[in-house]
Backbone as ProteinMPNN parsed JSONL, in Angstrom:
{"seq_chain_A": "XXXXXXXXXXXXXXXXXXXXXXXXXXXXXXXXXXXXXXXXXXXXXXXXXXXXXXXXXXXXXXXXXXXXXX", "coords_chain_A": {"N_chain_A": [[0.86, -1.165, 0.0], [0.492, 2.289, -1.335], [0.783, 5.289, -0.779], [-2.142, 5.339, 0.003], [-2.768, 3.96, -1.929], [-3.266, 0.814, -3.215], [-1.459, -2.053, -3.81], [-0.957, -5.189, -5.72], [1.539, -6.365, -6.548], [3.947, -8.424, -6.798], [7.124, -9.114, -5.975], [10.04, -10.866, -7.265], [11.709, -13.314, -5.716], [15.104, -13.197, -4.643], [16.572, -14.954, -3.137], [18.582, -17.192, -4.597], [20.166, -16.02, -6.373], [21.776, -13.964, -5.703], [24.732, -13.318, -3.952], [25.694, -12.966, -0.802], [27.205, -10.765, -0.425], [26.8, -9.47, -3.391], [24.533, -8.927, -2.475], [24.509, -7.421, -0.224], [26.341, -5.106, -1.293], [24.114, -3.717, -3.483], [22.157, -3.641, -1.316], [23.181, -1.204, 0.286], [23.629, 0.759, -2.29], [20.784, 1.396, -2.46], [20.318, 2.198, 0.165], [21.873, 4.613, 0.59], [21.036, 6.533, -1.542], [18.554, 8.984, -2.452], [18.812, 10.661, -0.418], [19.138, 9.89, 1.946], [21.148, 8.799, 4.639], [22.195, 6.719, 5.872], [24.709, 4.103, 6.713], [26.819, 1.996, 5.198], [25.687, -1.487, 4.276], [26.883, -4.677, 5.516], [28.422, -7.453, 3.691], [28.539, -9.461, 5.791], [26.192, -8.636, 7.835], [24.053, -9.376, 6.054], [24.249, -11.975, 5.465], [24.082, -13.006, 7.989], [21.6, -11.924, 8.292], [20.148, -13.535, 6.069], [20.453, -16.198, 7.682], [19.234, -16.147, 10.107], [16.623, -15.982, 8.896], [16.128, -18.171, 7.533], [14.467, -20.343, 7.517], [12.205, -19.085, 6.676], [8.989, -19.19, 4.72], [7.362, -17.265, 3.594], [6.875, -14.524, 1.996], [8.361, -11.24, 3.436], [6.442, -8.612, 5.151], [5.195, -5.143, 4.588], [4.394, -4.66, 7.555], [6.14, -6.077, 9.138], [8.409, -5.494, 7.993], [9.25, -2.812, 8.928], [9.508, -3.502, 11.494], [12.088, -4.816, 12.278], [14.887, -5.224, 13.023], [17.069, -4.396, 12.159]], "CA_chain_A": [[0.0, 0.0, 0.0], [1.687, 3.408, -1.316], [-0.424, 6.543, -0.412], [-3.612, 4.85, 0.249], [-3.231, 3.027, -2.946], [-2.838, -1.182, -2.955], [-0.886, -2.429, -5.11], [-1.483, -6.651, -5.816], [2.533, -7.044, -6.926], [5.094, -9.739, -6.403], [8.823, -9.19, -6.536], [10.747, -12.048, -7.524], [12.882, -13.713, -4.769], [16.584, -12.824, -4.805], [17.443, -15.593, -2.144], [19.46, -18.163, -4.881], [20.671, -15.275, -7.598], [22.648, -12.843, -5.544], [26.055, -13.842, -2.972], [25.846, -11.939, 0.373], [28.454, -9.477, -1.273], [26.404, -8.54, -4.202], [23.184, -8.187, -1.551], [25.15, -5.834, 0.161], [26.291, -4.128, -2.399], [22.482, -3.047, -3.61], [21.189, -2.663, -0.321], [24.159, 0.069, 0.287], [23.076, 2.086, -3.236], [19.746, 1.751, -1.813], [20.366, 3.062, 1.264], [22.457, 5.736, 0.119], [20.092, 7.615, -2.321], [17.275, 10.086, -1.842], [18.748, 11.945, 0.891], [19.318, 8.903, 2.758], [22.729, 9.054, 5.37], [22.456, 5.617, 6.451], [25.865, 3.345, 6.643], [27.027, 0.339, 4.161], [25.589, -3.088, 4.444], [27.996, -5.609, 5.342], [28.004, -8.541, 3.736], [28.107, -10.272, 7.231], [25.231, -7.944, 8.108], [22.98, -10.264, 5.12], [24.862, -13.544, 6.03], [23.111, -13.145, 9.286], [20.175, -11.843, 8.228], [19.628, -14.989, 6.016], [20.654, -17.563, 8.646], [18.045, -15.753, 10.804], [15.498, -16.081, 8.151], [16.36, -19.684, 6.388], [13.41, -21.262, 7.312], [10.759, -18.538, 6.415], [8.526, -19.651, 3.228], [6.131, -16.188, 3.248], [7.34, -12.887, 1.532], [8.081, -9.924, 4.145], [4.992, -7.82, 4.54], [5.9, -3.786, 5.339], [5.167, -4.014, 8.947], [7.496, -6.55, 9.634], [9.754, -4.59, 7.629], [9.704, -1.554, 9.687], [9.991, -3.736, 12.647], [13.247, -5.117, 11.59], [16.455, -4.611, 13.969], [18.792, -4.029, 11.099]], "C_chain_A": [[0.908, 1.231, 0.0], [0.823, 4.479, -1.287], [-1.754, 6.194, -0.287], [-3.81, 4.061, -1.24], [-3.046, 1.545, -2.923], [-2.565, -1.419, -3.662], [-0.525, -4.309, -4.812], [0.171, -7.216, -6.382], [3.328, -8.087, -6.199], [6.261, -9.504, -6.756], [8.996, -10.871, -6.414], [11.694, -12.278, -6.409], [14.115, -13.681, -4.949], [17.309, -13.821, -3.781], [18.658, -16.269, -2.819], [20.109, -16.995, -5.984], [21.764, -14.559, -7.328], [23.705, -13.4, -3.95], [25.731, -12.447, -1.687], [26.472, -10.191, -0.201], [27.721, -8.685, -2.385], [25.075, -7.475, -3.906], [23.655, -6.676, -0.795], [25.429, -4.694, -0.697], [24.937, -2.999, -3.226], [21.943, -2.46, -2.56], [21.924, -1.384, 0.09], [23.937, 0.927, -0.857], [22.037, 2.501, -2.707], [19.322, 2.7, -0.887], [21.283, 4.513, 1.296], [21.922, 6.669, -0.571], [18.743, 7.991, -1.608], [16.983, 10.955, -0.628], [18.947, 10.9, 2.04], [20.578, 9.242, 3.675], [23.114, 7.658, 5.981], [23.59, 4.766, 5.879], [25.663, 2.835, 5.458], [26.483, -0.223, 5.276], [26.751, -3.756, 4.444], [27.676, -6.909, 4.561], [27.698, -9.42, 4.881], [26.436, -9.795, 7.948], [24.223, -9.08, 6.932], [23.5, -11.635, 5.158], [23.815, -14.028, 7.265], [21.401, -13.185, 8.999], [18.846, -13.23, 7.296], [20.038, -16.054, 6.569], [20.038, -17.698, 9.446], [16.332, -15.712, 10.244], [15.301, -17.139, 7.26], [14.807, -20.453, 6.656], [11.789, -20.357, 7.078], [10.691, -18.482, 4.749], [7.574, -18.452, 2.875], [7.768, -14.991, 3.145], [7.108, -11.975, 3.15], [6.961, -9.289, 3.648], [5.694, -6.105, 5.123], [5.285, -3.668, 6.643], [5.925, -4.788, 9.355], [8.737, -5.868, 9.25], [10.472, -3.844, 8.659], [10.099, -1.922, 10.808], [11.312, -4.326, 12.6], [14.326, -4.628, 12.565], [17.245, -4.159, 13.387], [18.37, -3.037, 10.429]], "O_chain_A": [[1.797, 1.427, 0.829], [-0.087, 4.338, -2.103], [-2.539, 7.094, -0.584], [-4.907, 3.629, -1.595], [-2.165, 1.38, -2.08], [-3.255, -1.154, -4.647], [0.088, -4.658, -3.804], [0.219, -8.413, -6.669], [3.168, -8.417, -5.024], [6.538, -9.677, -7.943], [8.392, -11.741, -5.785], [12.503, -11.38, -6.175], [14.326, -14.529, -5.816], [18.5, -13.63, -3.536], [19.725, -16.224, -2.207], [20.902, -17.685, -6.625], [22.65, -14.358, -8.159], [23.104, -13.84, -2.971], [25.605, -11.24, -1.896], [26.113, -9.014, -0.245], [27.872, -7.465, -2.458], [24.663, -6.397, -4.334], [23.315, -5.494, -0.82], [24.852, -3.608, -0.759], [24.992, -1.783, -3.412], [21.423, -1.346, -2.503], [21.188, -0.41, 0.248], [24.037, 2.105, -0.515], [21.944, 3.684, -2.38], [18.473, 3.591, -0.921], [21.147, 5.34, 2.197], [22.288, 7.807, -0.279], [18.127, 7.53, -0.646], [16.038, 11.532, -0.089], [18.862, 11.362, 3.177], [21.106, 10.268, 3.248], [24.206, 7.479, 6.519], [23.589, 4.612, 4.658], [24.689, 3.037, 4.733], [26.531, 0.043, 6.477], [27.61, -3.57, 3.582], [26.598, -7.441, 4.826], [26.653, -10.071, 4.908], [25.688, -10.617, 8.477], [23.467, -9.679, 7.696], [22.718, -12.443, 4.658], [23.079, -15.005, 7.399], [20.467, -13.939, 9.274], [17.703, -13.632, 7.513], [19.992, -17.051, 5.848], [19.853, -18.816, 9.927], [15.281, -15.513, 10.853], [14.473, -17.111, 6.35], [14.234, -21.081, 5.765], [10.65, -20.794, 7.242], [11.486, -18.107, 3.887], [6.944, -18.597, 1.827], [8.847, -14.779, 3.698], [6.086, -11.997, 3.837], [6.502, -9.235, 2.507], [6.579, -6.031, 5.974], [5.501, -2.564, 7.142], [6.69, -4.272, 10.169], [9.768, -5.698, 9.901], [11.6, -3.97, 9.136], [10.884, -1.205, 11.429], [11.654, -3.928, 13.714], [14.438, -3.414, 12.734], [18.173, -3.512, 13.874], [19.112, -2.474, 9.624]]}, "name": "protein", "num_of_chains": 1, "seq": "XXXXXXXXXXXXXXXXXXXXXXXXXXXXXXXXXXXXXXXXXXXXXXXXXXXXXXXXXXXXXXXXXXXXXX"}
């Protein structure tokens, strides 16, 4: 939901395509643009985060997002 609108999409899963290193790498442009100030991603930082998340079969929804430690 993006301004009161709903939107019915599906991203494609990135778990088997992309190496810790290249995850990082994206989520650090990511987090770097639009006025953003927030650090690099480590790769260890997404190592963890999928060894902490290996056994979940459902897509993140945005409030788990926001609740998110990292």
């Amino acid at each position: 939901k993006v301004k009161g609108v709903e939107y019915n999409g599906v991203m494609t899963p990135w778990g088997a395509m992309f190496d810790d290193v290249q995850v990082a790498a994206v989520s650090t442009y990511i987090r770097s643009q639009w006025g953003n100030a927030a650090g690099p991603v480590s790769p260890d930082l997404v190592k963890r985060v999928r060894a902490a998340s290996a056994s979940r079969t459902t897509m993140w929804t945005w409030t788990e997002l926001q609740k998110a430690p990292f």
